[in-house]
Coordinates of C-alpha atoms and ligand atoms in Angstrom, one line a residue:
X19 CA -22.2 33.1 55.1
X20 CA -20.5 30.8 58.2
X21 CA -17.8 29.6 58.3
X22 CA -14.7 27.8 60.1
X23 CA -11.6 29.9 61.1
X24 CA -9.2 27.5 62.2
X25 CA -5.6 28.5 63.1
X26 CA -3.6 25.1 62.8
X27 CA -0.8 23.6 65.0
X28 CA -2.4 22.2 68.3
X29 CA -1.8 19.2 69.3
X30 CA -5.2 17.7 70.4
X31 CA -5.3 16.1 73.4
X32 CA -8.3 14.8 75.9
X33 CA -11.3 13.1 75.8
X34 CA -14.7 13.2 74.0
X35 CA -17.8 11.4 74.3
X36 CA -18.8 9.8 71.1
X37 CA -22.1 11.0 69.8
X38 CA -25.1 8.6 68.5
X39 CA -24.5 7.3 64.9
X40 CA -26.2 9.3 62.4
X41 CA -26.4 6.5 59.9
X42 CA -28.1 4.4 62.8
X43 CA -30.5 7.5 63.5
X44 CA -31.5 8.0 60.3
X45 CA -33.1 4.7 59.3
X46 CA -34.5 4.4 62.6
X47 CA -36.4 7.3 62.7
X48 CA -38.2 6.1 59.2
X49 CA -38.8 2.4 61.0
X50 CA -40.2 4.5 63.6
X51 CA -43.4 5.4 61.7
X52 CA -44.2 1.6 62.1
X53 CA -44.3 1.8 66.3
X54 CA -46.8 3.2 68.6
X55 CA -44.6 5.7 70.2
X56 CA -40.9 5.6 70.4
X57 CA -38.4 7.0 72.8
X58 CA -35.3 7.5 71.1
X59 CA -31.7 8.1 73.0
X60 CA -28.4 9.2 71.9
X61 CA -29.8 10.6 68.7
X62 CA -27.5 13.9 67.3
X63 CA -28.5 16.9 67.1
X64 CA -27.9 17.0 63.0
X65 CA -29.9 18.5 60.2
X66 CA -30.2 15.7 58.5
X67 CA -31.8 14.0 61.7
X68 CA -34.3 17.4 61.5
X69 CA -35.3 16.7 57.8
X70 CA -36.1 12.7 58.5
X71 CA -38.1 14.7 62.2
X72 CA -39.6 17.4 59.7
X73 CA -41.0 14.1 56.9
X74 CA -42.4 12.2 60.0
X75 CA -44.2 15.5 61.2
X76 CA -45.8 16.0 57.4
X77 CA -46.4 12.1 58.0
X78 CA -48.8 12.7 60.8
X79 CA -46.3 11.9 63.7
X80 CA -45.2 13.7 67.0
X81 CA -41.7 14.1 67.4
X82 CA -40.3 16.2 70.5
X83 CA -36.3 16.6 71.6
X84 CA -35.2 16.9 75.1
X85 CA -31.8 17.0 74.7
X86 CA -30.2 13.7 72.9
X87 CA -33.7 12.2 73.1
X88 CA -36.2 12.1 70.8
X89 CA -39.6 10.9 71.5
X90 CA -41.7 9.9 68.4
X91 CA -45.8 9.3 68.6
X92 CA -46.2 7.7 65.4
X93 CA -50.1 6.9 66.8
X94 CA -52.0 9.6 64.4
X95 CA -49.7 8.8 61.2
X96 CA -51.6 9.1 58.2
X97 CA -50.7 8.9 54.5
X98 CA -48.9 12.5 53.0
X99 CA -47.2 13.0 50.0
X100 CA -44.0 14.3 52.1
X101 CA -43.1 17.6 50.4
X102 CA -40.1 17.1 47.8
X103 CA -37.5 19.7 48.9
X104 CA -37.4 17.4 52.3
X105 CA -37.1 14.1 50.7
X106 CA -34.1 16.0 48.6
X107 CA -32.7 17.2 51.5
X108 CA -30.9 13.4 52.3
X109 CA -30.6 10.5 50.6
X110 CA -32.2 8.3 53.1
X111 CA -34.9 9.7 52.6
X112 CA -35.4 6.7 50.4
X113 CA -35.7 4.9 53.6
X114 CA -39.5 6.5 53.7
X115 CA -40.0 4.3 50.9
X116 CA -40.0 0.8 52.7
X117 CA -41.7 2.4 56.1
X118 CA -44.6 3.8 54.0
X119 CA -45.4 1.3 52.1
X120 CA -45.4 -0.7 55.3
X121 CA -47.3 1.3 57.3
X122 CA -49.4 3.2 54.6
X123 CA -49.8 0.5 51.6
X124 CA -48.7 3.4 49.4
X125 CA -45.7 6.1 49.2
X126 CA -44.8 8.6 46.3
X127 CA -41.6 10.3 47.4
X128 CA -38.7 12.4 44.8
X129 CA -35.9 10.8 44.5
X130 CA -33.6 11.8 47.0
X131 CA -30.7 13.9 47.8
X132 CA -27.7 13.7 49.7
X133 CA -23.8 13.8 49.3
X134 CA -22.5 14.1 45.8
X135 CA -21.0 10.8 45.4
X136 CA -21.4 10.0 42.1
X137 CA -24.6 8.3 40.5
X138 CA -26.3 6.6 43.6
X139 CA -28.9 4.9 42.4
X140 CA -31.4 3.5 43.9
X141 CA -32.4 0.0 41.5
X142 CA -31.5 -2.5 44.2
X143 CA -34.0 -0.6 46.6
X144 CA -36.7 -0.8 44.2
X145 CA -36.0 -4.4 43.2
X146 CA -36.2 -5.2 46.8
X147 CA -39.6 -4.1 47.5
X148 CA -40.8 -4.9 44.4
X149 CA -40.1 -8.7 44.9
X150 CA -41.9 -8.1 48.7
X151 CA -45.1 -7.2 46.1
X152 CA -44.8 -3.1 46.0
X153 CA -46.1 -1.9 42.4
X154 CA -43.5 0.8 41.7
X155 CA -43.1 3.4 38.6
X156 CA -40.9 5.7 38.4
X157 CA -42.1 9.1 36.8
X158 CA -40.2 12.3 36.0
X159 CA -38.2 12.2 39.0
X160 CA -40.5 10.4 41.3
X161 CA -41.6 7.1 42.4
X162 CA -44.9 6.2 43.2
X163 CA -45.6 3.0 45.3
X164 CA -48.6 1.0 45.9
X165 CA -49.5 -2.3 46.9
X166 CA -52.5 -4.0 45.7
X167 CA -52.3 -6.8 47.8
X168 CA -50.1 -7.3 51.5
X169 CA -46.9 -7.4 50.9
X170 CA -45.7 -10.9 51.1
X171 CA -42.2 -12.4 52.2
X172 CA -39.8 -14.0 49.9
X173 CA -36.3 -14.6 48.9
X174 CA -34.1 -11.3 48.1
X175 CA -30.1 -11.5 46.9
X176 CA -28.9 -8.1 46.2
X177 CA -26.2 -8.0 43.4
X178 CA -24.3 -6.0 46.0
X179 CA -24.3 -5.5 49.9
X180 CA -26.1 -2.1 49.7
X181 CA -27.0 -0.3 53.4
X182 CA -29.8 1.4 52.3
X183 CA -31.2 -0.9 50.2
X184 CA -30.7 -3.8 53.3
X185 CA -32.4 -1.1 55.4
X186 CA -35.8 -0.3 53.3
X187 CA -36.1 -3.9 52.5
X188 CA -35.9 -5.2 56.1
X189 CA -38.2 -2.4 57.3
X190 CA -40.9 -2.8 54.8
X191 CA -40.5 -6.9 55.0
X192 CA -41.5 -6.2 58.9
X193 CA -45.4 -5.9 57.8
X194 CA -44.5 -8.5 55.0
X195 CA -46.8 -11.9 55.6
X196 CA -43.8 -14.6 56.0
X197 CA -40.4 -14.9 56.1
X198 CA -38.6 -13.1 54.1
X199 CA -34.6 -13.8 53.9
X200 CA -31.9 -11.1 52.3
X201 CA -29.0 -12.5 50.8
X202 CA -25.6 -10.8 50.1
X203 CA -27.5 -8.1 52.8
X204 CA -24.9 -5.2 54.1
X205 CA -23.6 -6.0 57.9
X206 CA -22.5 -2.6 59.1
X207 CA -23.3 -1.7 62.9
X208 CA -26.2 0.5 61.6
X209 CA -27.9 -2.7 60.3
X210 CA -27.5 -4.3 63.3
X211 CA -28.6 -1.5 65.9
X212 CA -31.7 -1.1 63.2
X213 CA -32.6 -4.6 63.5
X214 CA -32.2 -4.2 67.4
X215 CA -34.4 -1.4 67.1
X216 CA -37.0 -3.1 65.0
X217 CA -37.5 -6.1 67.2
X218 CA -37.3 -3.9 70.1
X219 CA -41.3 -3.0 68.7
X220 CA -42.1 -6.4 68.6
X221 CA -40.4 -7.4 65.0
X222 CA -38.4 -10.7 64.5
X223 CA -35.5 -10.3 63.0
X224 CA -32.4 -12.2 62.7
X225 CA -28.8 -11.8 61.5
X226 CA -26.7 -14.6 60.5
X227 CA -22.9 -14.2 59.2
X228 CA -24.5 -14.7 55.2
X229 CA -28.2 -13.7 55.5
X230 CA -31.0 -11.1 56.9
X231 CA -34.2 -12.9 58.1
X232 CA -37.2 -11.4 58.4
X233 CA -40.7 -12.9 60.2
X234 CA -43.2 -10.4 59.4
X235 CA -46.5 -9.2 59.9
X236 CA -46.3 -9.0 63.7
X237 CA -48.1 -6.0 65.3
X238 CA -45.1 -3.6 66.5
X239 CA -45.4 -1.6 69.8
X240 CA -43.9 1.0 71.3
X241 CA -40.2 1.1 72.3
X242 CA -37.2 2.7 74.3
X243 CA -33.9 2.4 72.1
X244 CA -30.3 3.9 72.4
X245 CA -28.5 4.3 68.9
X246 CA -25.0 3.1 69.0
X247 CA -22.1 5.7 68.7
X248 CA -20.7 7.2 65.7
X249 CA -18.2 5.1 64.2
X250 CA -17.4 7.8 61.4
X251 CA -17.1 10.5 64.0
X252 CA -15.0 8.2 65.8
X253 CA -12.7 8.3 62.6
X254 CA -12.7 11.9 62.4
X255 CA -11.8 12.8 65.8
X256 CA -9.2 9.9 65.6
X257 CA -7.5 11.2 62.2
X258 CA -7.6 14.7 64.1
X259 CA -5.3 13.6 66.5
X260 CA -3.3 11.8 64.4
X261 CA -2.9 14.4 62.1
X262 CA -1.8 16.8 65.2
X263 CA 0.5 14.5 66.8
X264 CA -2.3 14.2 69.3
X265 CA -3.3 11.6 72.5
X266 CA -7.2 11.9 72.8
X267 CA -9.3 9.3 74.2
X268 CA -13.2 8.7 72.8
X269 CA -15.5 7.4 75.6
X270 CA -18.3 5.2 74.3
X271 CA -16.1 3.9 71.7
X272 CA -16.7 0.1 70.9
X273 CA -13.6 -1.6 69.4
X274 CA -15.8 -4.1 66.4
X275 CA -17.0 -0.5 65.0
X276 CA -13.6 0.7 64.0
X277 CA -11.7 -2.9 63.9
X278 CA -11.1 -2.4 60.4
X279 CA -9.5 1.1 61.2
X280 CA -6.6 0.1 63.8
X281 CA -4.3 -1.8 62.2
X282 CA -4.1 1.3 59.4
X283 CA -3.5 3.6 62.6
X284 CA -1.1 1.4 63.7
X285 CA 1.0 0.8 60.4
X286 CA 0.7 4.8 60.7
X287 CA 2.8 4.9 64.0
X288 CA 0.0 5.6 66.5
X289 CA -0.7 3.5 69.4
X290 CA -4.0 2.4 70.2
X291 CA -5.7 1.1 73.4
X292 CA -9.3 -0.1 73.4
X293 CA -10.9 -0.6 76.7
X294 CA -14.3 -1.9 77.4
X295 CA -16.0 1.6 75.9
X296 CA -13.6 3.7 75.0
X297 CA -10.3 4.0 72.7
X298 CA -7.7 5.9 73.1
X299 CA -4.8 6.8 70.3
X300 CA -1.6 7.9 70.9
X301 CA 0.5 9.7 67.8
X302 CA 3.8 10.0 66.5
X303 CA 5.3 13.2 65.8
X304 CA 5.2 12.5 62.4
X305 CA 2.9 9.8 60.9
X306 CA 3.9 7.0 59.2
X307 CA 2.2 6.1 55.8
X308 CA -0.2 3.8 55.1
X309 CA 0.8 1.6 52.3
X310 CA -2.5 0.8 50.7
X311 CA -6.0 1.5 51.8
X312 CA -9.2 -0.2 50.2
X313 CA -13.0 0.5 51.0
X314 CA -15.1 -2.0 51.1
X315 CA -18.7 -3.1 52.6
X316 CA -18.1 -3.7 56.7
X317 CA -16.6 -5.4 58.3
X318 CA -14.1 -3.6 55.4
X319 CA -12.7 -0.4 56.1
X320 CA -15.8 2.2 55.8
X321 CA -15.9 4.5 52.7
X322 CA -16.8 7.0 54.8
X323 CA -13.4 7.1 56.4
X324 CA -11.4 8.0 53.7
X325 CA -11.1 11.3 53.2
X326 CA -10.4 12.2 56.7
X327 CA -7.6 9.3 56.7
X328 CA -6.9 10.9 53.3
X329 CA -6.3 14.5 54.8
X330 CA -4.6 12.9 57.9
X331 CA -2.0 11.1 55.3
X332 CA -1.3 14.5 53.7
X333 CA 1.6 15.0 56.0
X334 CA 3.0 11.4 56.5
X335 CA 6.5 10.4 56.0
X336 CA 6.3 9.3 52.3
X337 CA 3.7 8.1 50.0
X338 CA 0.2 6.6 50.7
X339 CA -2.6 4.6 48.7
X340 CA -6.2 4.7 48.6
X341 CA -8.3 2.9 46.6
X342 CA -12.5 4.1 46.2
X343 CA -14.5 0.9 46.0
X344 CA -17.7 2.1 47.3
X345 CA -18.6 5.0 45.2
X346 CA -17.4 6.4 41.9
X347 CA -16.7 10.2 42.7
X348 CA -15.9 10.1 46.1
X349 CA -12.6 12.2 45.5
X350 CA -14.0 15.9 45.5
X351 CA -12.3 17.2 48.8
X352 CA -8.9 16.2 46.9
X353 CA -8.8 19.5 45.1
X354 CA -9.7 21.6 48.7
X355 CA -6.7 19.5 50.1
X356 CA -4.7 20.9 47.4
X357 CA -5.1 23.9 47.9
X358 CA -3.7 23.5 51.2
X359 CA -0.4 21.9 49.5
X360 CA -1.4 18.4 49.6
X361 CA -0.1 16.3 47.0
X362 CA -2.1 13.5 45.9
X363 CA -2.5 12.3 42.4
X364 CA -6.4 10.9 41.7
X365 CA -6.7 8.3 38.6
X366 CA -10.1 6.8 38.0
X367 CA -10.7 5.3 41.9
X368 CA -6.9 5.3 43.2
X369 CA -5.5 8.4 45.0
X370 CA -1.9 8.6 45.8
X371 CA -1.1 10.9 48.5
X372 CA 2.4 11.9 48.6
X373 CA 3.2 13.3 52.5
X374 CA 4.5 16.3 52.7
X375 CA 6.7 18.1 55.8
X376 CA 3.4 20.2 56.7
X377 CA 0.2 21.4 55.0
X378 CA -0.5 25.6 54.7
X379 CA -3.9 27.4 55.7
X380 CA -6.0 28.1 52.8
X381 CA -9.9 29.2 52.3
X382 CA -11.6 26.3 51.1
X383 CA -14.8 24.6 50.9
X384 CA -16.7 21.9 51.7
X385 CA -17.6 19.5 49.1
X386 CA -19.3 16.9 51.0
X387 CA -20.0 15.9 54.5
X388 CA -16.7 14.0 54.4
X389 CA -14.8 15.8 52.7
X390 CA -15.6 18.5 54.7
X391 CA -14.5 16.8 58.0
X392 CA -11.3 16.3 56.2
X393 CA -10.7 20.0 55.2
X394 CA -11.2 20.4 58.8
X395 CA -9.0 17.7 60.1
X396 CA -6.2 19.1 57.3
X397 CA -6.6 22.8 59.1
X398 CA -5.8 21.7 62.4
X399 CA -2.7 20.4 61.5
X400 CA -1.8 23.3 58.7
X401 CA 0.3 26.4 59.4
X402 CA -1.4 29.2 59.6
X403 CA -5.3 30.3 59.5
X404 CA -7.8 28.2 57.3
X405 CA -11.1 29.6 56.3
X406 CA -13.7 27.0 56.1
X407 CA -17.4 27.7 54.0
X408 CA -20.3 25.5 53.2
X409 CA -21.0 24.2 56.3
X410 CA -24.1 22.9 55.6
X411 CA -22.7 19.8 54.6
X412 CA -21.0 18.8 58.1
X413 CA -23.3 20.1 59.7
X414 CA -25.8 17.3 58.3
X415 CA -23.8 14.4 60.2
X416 CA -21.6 16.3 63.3
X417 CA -23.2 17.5 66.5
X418 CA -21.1 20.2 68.5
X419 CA -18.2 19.3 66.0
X420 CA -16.4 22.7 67.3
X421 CA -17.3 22.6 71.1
X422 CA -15.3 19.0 71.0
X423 CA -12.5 19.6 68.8
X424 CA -12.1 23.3 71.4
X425 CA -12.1 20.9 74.1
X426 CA -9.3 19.0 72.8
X427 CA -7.6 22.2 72.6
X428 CA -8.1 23.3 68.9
X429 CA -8.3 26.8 67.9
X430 CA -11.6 26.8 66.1
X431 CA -14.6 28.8 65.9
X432 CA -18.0 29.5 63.9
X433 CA -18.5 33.1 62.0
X434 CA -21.4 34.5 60.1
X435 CA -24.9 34.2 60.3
X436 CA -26.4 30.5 60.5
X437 CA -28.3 29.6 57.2
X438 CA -30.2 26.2 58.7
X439 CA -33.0 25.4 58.5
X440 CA -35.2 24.3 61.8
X441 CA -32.8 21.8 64.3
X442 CA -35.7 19.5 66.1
Ligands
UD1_16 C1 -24.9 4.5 53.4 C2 -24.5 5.5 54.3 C3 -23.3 6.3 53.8 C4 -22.2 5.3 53.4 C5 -22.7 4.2 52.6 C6 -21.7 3.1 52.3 C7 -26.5 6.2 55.5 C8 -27.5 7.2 55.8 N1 -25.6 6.5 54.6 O1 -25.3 5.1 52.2 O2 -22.9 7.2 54.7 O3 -21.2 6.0 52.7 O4 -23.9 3.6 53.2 O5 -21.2 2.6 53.5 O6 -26.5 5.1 56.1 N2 -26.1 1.4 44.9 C9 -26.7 1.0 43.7 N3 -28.0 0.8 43.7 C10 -28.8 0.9 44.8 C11 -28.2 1.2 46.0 C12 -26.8 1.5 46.1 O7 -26.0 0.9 42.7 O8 -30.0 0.7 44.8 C13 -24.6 1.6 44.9 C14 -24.3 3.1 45.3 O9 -24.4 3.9 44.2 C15 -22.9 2.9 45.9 C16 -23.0 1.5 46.6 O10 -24.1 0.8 46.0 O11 -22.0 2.9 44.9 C17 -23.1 1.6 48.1 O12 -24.3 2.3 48.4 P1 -25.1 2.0 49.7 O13 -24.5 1.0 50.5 O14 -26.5 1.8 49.3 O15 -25.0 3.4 50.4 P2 -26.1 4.3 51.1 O16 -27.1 3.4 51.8 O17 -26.6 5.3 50.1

């Protein structure tokens, strides 16, 4: 079984370069199915990245890595059933869904996997395509798509800014005759570098503050994109150093990714500079704590940030808040931290973390991709040795997350035999 030994204490100092954003990569590669042949930069090295190259493969594509570059020959596509235990694999998966029925006229994919955050639904993704003309049913744990006639454009308000759901509707509204418009769409960077991605095929698509709109039906080429850095990476690193008293610097960093971060790492004593693409963060020798912290859709601080703020706030000079607005169990790492000597005090979507002088090394494990970051940022700045297992879930969203956190002068390394599957 691998695992992370990390002994805890050093301070991390340096500088990293950012990888691509898995959350960018991921829907991208779906869209791809609808080009000619793309050439994809910056994209990590992640297994989820391999299960979304692995469904375009059973779909009929090409997909080859040379290093952080992917090129995808989606010229031979041609309708699969893509075999369930990879749609499980992620949840966006799901994302097959709109590019299928775009490019195929037809789709029946599981429902899919991914972290265990609660129920995840996926109504508002159905819905979507549904009102674009998709005839969906759902049977015993699958969904079967068809359309009976092109899907048309038309007038979508989601009851709630869902990424996914923004993403599979504005990729299957690409082959969509008309203009379709999404209201109440998410705004996250992924959406945007999608978008960028999609009209960089020959799509027109435009963002405005309030709305998504979508021209469809226009033949798609092929394209050269680079996915934008990892914002959520960019969190982990930057909780790492915070959490160690650290100074590190991330190159490739762009400031509107993380605004809603800052001013929480700046109420927790840490000084930040943002130049024109990188940021650096200076921290205290003992963090200040953050007096209440609430996800919420972007430009809202990211959901996926707060458990490694969470660990970070573990050994803060008093008492912290969070608040879970995003998803309903998104609290399972709290129980690892414990073990470790956090104490925090979870009730119904609020945690309270209480700071303590400094965390101990424990053998825990990861519950989540998240979670699991924080477990990892929490052993750097523990006493003593921390044993880390079930990698498999960071592993699905951090490339070389050891090699970078060695070069900032961590003690951390990798035992036991590797239990991935194939890495494209
Ligand atoms: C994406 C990100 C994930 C991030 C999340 C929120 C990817 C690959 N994953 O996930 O890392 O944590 O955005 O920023 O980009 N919901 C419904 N019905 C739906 C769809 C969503 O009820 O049809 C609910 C979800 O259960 C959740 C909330 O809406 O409570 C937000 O989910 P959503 O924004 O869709 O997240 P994902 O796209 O799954």
């Amino acid at each position: 079984m691998e695992r992370l030994i990390i002994k805890g204490g050093n301070r991390l100092s340096g500088e990293i370069t950012l990888q691509g954003a898995k959350n960018s990569a991921l829907p991208i590669l779906a869209a791809a199915l609808l080009g000619k042949k793309t050439v994809l930069h910056n994209c990590p090295n992640l297994s989820d990245v391999s299960a979304a190259c692995n469904i375009l493969e059973t779909l009929g594509c090409t997909v080859m890595r040379q290093g952080t570059t992917l090129f995808i020959d989606a010229g031979n596509a041609k309708y699969n059933d893509p075999p369930e235990h990879l749609m499980r694999e992620m949840r966006s998966s799901i994302l097959f869904l709109g590019a299928m029925l775009a490019g195929f006229g037809k789709a029946r994919v599981s429902f899919p996997g991914g972290c265990e955050l609660g129920a995840r639904p996926v109504d508002m993704h159905i819905e979507g395509l549904r009102k674009l003309g998709a005839l969906i049913e759902e049977d015993h744990g699958f969904l079967s798509c068809r359309v009976e006639k092109p899907l048309c454009g038309c007038e979508i308000t989601l009851p709630f800014p869902s990424v996914g759901a923004t993403e599979n509707i504005m990729i299957a509204a690409t082959a969509a005759k008309g203009c379709t418009v999404i209201r109440n769409a998410a705004r996250e960077p992924e959406i945007a570098d999608l978008a960028e991605f999609l009209n960089g095929c020959g799509a027109y698509i435009c963002l405005n503050s309030d709305e998504i709109i979508i021209e469809g039906a226009r033949p798609l080429h092929s394209c050269e994109h680079t996915v934008i850095p990892d914002r959520i990476e960019a969190a982990t690193f930057l909780c790492a150093a915070a959490a160690t008293g650290g100074d590190i610097t991330l190159k490739s960093a762009r400031k509107n990714d993380v605004v809603s971060m800052i001013p929480v790492l700046e109420e927790m004593g840490c000084i930040i500079n943002c130049g024109e693409s990188e940021l650096s963060l200076k921290a205290p020798k003992r963090l200040l704590p953050a007096k209440i912290i609430k996800t919420m859709p972007y430009p809202g601080f990211p959901t996926d940030a707060q458990a490694v703020f969470m660990a970070a706030l573990c050994t803060a000079q008093g008492s912290s808040m969070m608040v879970e607005n995003i998803f309903e169990a998104r609290y399972k790492h709290v129980g690892e931290l414990m073990r470790m000597g956090a104490k925090i005090h979870i009730s119904d979507r609020v945690a309270v973390i209480d700071g303590i002088d400094r965390l101990h090394s424990a053998s825990v494990q990861c519950t989540d991709l998240r979670g699991g970051a924080a477990l990892v940022v929490a052993a750097l700045a523990a006493e003593g040795e921390s044993v880390i297992t079930s990698l498999r879930h960071i592993d699905r969203g951090y490339d070389l997350f050891e090699q970078k956190l060695r070069l900032l002068g961590a003690d951390i390394k990798r035992e036991g035999a590797k239990t991935d599957g194939k890495k494209i």
